[in-house]
PDB file of C-alpha atoms in Angstrom:
ATOM      1  CA  MET A   1       0.018  -0.029   0.081  1.00  0.00           C
ATOM      2  CA  SER A   2       1.384   3.464  -0.955  1.00  0.00           C
ATOM      3  CA  SER A   3       0.577   6.524   0.949  1.00  0.00           C
ATOM      4  CA  GLY A   4       1.707  10.224   0.745  1.00  0.00           C
ATOM      5  CA  PRO A   5       1.610  12.912  -1.844  1.00  0.00           C
ATOM      6  CA  VAL A   6       0.619  11.267  -5.093  1.00  0.00           C
ATOM      7  CA  THR A   7       0.088  12.958  -8.396  1.00  0.00           C
ATOM      8  CA  THR A   8       0.130  10.555 -11.127  1.00  0.00           C
ATOM      9  CA  VAL A   9       0.253   6.694 -11.017  1.00  0.00           C
ATOM     10  CA  ASP A  10       0.764   3.685 -13.355  1.00  0.00           C
ATOM     11  CA  ALA A  11      -2.632   2.220 -13.126  1.00  0.00           C
ATOM     12  CA  LYS A  12      -1.647  -0.947 -15.024  1.00  0.00           C
ATOM     13  CA  ARG A  13       1.383  -1.698 -12.878  1.00  0.00           C
ATOM     14  CA  LEU A  14      -0.533  -1.186  -9.637  1.00  0.00           C
ATOM     15  CA  ALA A  15      -3.414  -3.096 -10.863  1.00  0.00           C
ATOM     16  CA  ALA A  16      -1.335  -6.113 -11.814  1.00  0.00           C
ATOM     17  CA  GLN A  17       0.107  -6.029  -8.164  1.00  0.00           C
ATOM     18  CA  GLY A  18      -3.340  -5.585  -6.607  1.00  0.00           C
ATOM     19  CA  ASP A  19      -2.070  -2.476  -4.874  1.00  0.00           C
ATOM     20  CA  ALA A  20      -3.980   0.280  -3.161  1.00  0.00           C
ATOM     21  CA  LEU A  21      -3.202   3.972  -2.675  1.00  0.00           C
ATOM     22  CA  GLU A  22      -4.258   6.312   0.091  1.00  0.00           C
ATOM     23  CA  ALA A  23      -3.733  10.038  -0.142  1.00  0.00           C
ATOM     24  CA  ARG A  24      -4.873  13.174   1.510  1.00  0.00           C
ATOM     25  CA  PHE A  25      -5.468  16.371  -0.277  1.00  0.00           C
ATOM     26  CA  PRO A  26      -6.143  19.897   1.043  1.00  0.00           C
ATOM     27  CA  VAL A  27      -9.535  21.240  -0.258  1.00  0.00           C
ATOM     28  CA  ALA A  28      -7.756  24.535  -1.139  1.00  0.00           C
ATOM     29  CA  GLY A  29      -5.661  22.617  -3.891  1.00  0.00           C
ATOM     30  CA  PHE A  30      -8.831  21.873  -5.952  1.00  0.00           C
ATOM     31  CA  GLU A  31      -9.334  24.906  -8.225  1.00  0.00           C
ATOM     32  CA  ARG A  32     -12.517  23.644  -9.900  1.00  0.00           C
ATOM     33  CA  VAL A  33     -14.207  23.019  -6.517  1.00  0.00           C
ATOM     34  CA  GLN A  34     -13.260  26.333  -4.990  1.00  0.00           C
ATOM     35  CA  GLU A  35     -15.744  28.488  -6.760  1.00  0.00           C
ATOM     36  CA  LEU A  36     -18.520  26.284  -5.274  1.00  0.00           C
ATOM     37  CA  LEU A  37     -17.367  26.578  -1.585  1.00  0.00           C
ATOM     38  CA  ALA A  38     -17.746  29.078   1.100  1.00  0.00           C
ATOM     39  CA  GLY A  39     -14.068  28.545   2.210  1.00  0.00           C
ATOM     40  CA  PRO A  40     -10.956  26.850   1.359  1.00  0.00           C
ATOM     41  CA  ASP A  41     -10.627  24.784   4.647  1.00  0.00           C
ATOM     42  CA  GLY A  42     -10.745  21.045   4.822  1.00  0.00           C
ATOM     43  CA  GLU A  43      -9.018  17.862   3.772  1.00  0.00           C
ATOM     44  CA  ILE A  44     -10.057  15.133   1.447  1.00  0.00           C
ATOM     45  CA  ARG A  45      -9.023  11.463   2.074  1.00  0.00           C
ATOM     46  CA  ALA A  46      -8.889   9.136  -1.032  1.00  0.00           C
ATOM     47  CA  ARG A  47      -8.284   5.343  -1.233  1.00  0.00           C
ATOM     48  CA  LEU A  48      -7.986   3.600  -4.551  1.00  0.00           C
ATOM     49  CA  THR A  49      -7.753  -0.066  -4.411  1.00  0.00           C
ATOM     50  CA  LEU A  50      -6.798  -1.528  -7.870  1.00  0.00           C
ATOM     51  CA  GLN A  51      -7.158  -4.985  -9.497  1.00  0.00           C
ATOM     52  CA  ASP A  52      -6.504  -6.406 -12.791  1.00  0.00           C
ATOM     53  CA  LEU A  53      -9.891  -7.663 -14.462  1.00  0.00           C
ATOM     54  CA  ASP A  54      -9.141  -9.526 -17.605  1.00  0.00           C
ATOM     55  CA  GLY A  55      -6.341  -7.193 -18.661  1.00  0.00           C
ATOM     56  CA  VAL A  56      -8.228  -4.094 -17.721  1.00  0.00           C
ATOM     57  CA  PRO A  57      -6.986  -2.094 -14.659  1.00  0.00           C
ATOM     58  CA  ALA A  58     -10.065  -1.324 -12.524  1.00  0.00           C
ATOM     59  CA  GLY A  59     -10.687  -0.331  -8.999  1.00  0.00           C
ATOM     60  CA  GLU A  60     -12.762   1.172  -6.316  1.00  0.00           C
ATOM     61  CA  LEU A  61     -12.254   4.780  -5.345  1.00  0.00           C
ATOM     62  CA  LEU A  62     -13.337   5.856  -2.000  1.00  0.00           C
ATOM     63  CA  VAL A  63     -13.214   9.766  -1.551  1.00  0.00           C
ATOM     64  CA  GLU A  64     -14.433  11.319   1.860  1.00  0.00           C
ATOM     65  CA  GLY A  65     -13.938  14.535   3.751  1.00  0.00           C
ATOM     66  CA  ARG A  66     -15.560  17.792   4.841  1.00  0.00           C
ATOM     67  CA  VAL A  67     -16.037  21.153   2.995  1.00  0.00           C
ATOM     68  CA  THR A  68     -17.489  24.266   3.822  1.00  0.00           C
ATOM     69  CA  LEU A  69     -20.481  25.439   1.952  1.00  0.00           C
ATOM     70  CA  ALA A  70     -22.884  28.322   2.092  1.00  0.00           C
ATOM     71  CA  CYS A  71     -26.402  27.473   3.313  1.00  0.00           C
ATOM     72  CA  GLN A  72     -28.889  28.404   0.807  1.00  0.00           C
ATOM     73  CA  ARG A  73     -31.518  29.417   3.461  1.00  0.00           C
ATOM     74  CA  CYS A  74     -29.306  31.612   5.713  1.00  0.00           C
ATOM     75  CA  LEU A  75     -26.207  32.101   3.615  1.00  0.00           C
ATOM     76  CA  GLN A  76     -24.071  31.236   6.554  1.00  0.00           C
ATOM     77  CA  PRO A  77     -21.089  28.822   6.121  1.00  0.00           C
ATOM     78  CA  MET A  78     -21.787  25.273   7.072  1.00  0.00           C
ATOM     79  CA  ALA A  79     -19.624  22.173   7.310  1.00  0.00           C
ATOM     80  CA  GLN A  80     -20.696  19.521   4.825  1.00  0.00           C
ATOM     81  CA  PRO A  81     -19.503  15.871   4.987  1.00  0.00           C
ATOM     82  CA  LEU A  82     -18.773  14.161   1.694  1.00  0.00           C
ATOM     83  CA  ALA A  83     -18.424  10.524   0.935  1.00  0.00           C
ATOM     84  CA  SER A  84     -18.390   8.758  -2.496  1.00  0.00           C
ATOM     85  CA  VAL A  85     -17.578   5.362  -3.570  1.00  0.00           C
ATOM     86  CA  SER A  86     -17.059   4.556  -7.416  1.00  0.00           C
ATOM     87  CA  LYS A  87     -16.054   1.617  -9.433  1.00  0.00           C
ATOM     88  CA  LEU A  88     -13.710   2.639 -12.224  1.00  0.00           C
ATOM     89  CA  ALA A  89     -12.095   0.904 -15.055  1.00  0.00           C
ATOM     90  CA  PHE A  90      -8.899   2.683 -16.441  1.00  0.00           C
ATOM     91  CA  VAL A  91      -8.817   2.337 -20.225  1.00  0.00           C
ATOM     92  CA  ALA A  92      -6.543   3.871 -22.930  1.00  0.00           C
ATOM     93  CA  SER A  93      -9.203   4.763 -25.396  1.00  0.00           C
ATOM     94  CA  ASP A  94     -13.049   4.904 -25.932  1.00  0.00           C
ATOM     95  CA  GLU A  95     -13.085   1.549 -27.851  1.00  0.00           C
ATOM     96  CA  ALA A  96     -11.501  -0.456 -24.944  1.00  0.00           C
ATOM     97  CA  PRO A  97     -13.713  -2.794 -23.280  1.00  0.00           C
ATOM     98  CA  VAL A  98     -15.162  -1.933 -19.843  1.00  0.00           C
ATOM     99  CA  PRO A  99     -16.327  -4.559 -17.335  1.00  0.00           C
ATOM    100  CA  GLU A 100     -19.851  -4.446 -16.461  1.00  0.00           C
ATOM    101  CA  GLY A 101     -20.843  -2.220 -13.322  1.00  0.00           C
ATOM    102  CA  TYR A 102     -17.580   0.042 -13.791  1.00  0.00           C
ATOM    103  CA  GLU A 103     -17.308   3.582 -15.198  1.00  0.00           C
ATOM    104  CA  ALA A 104     -14.611   4.076 -17.878  1.00  0.00           C
ATOM    105  CA  VAL A 105     -11.702   6.596 -16.956  1.00  0.00           C
ATOM    106  CA  ALA A 106      -9.335   7.527 -19.687  1.00  0.00           C
ATOM    107  CA  LEU A 107      -5.681   7.088 -18.877  1.00  0.00           C
ATOM    108  CA  ASP A 108      -3.065   9.495 -20.284  1.00  0.00           C
ATOM    109  CA  GLU A 109      -0.205   7.538 -21.502  1.00  0.00           C
ATOM    110  CA  GLY A 110      -0.959   4.670 -19.161  1.00  0.00           C
ATOM    111  CA  ARG A 111      -0.936   7.243 -16.170  1.00  0.00           C
ATOM    112  CA  LEU A 112      -3.705   8.216 -13.860  1.00  0.00           C
ATOM    113  CA  ASP A 113      -3.899  11.712 -12.524  1.00  0.00           C
ATOM    114  CA  LEU A 114      -5.232  10.942  -9.005  1.00  0.00           C
ATOM    115  CA  PRO A 115      -5.842  14.628  -7.860  1.00  0.00           C
ATOM    116  CA  ARG A 116      -7.920  15.211 -10.850  1.00  0.00           C
ATOM    117  CA  LEU A 117      -9.958  12.073 -10.398  1.00  0.00           C
ATOM    118  CA  VAL A 118     -10.512  12.857  -6.819  1.00  0.00           C
ATOM    119  CA  GLU A 119     -11.591  16.377  -7.702  1.00  0.00           C
ATOM    120  CA  ASP A 120     -14.088  14.947 -10.252  1.00  0.00           C
ATOM    121  CA  GLU A 121     -15.458  12.709  -7.635  1.00  0.00           C
ATOM    122  CA  LEU A 122     -15.757  15.881  -5.150  1.00  0.00           C
ATOM    123  CA  LEU A 123     -17.717  17.804  -7.934  1.00  0.00           C
ATOM    124  CA  LEU A 124     -20.051  14.790  -8.257  1.00  0.00           C
ATOM    125  CA  SER A 125     -20.642  14.461  -4.562  1.00  0.00           C
ATOM    126  CA  LEU A 126     -21.508  18.115  -3.750  1.00  0.00           C
ATOM    127  CA  PRO A 127     -25.178  18.643  -2.980  1.00  0.00           C
ATOM    128  CA  VAL A 128     -27.224  20.455  -5.488  1.00  0.00           C
ATOM    129  CA  LEU A 129     -28.702  22.678  -2.720  1.00  0.00           C
ATOM    130  CA  ALA A 130     -26.738  23.090   0.480  1.00  0.00           C
ATOM    131  CA  ARG A 131     -28.749  23.884   3.638  1.00  0.00           C
ATOM    132  CA  HIS A 132     -28.606  23.459   7.311  1.00  0.00           C
ATOM    133  CA  ALA A 133     -30.675  20.749   8.931  1.00  0.00           C
ATOM    134  CA  GLU A 134     -33.903  21.868  10.531  1.00  0.00           C
ATOM    135  CA  ASP A 135     -31.974  24.005  12.942  1.00  0.00           C
ATOM    136  CA  CYS A 136     -31.309  26.637  10.293  1.00  0.00           C
ATOM    137  CA  ALA A 137     -31.507  30.160  11.695  1.00  0.00           C
ATOM    138  CA  ALA A 138     -33.348  31.484   8.669  1.00  0.00           C
ATOM    139  CA  VAL A 139     -37.215  31.495   8.651  1.00  0.00           C
ATOM    140  CA  PRO A 140     -38.697  31.580   5.353  1.00  0.00           C
ATOM    141  CA  VAL A 141     -41.002  34.397   4.672  1.00  0.00           C
ATOM    142  CA  ALA A 142     -44.152  32.367   4.092  1.00  0.00           C
ATOM    143  CA  GLU A 143     -43.743  31.002   7.817  1.00  0.00           C
ATOM    144  CA  GLN A 144     -43.458  34.572   9.367  1.00  0.00           C
ATOM    145  CA  PRO A 145     -46.731  36.063  10.820  1.00  0.00           C
ATOM    146  CA  GLN A 146     -48.352  38.618   8.628  1.00  0.00           C
ATOM    147  CA  ASP A 147     -47.594  41.347  11.039  1.00  0.00           C
ATOM    148  CA  ALA A 148     -43.926  40.746  10.850  1.00  0.00           C
ATOM    149  CA  ARG A 149     -44.057  40.836   7.004  1.00  0.00           C
ATOM    150  CA  THR A 150     -45.806  44.084   6.878  1.00  0.00           C
ATOM    151  CA  GLN A 151     -43.607  45.764   9.539  1.00  0.00           C
ATOM    152  CA  ALA A 152     -40.426  44.521   8.029  1.00  0.00           C
ATOM    153  CA  ALA A 153     -41.050  45.976   4.450  1.00  0.00           C
ATOM    154  CA  PRO A 154     -43.714  48.691   3.987  1.00  0.00           C
ATOM    155  CA  MET A 155     -45.440  48.614   0.781  1.00  0.00           C
ATOM    156  CA  ARG A 156     -44.026  50.940  -1.735  1.00  0.00           C
ATOM    157  CA  ARG A 157     -46.326  52.429  -4.462  1.00  0.00           C
ATOM    158  CA  PRO A 158     -44.037  54.178  -7.039  1.00  0.00           C
ATOM    159  CA  PHE A 159     -46.792  55.076  -9.523  1.00  0.00           C
ATOM    160  CA  ALA A 160     -49.300  56.358  -7.057  1.00  0.00           C
ATOM    161  CA  GLY A 161     -48.652  59.939  -8.098  1.00  0.00           C
ATOM    162  CA  LEU A 162     -49.537  59.174 -11.839  1.00  0.00           C
ATOM    163  CA  LYS A 163     -53.199  59.084 -11.037  1.00  0.00           C
ATOM    164  CA  ASP A 164     -53.035  62.908 -10.113  1.00  0.00           C
ATOM    165  CA  LEU A 165     -51.095  63.641 -13.345  1.00  0.00           C
ATOM    166  CA  MET A 166     -53.650  62.082 -15.407  1.00  0.00           C
ATOM    167  CA  LYS A 167     -56.538  64.439 -13.930  1.00  0.00           C
ATOM    168  CA  HIS A 168     -54.750  67.482 -15.699  1.00  0.00           C
TER     169      HIS A 168
END
């Protein structure tokens, strides 16, 4: 089992050995994910277990960690745990056979870019709508009492004076 700062790996060699990789990545290092987050803090753990399936390097990728997102109800930062498990087959071209139940991932000259693969999995595991659980501080307008709504925002009538202009 390998561990440490990993960038690219020889997927065929590791699959032939039945090896596994474990790596940790700072969330701040994932550029494509940053624009979706409320902060760069956090760490992502990845474990890739490889095997050879009839000449095709394949494996299971486990990605887990915690990121900071903005709650879409109250717009406050919130910690969001993420976990993803994917079954992947590493192929050289689109025409290569892919074992059933596995998703094809293209290799670049036989090498696999592990940080990019982990970032792809992060993007897929982010929630579509981030929000706190039931204890969110924001109360939707529809649930506020009628008096609170009228006091909070007095009604504006920008065209009320037009009626007087039309009389002349």
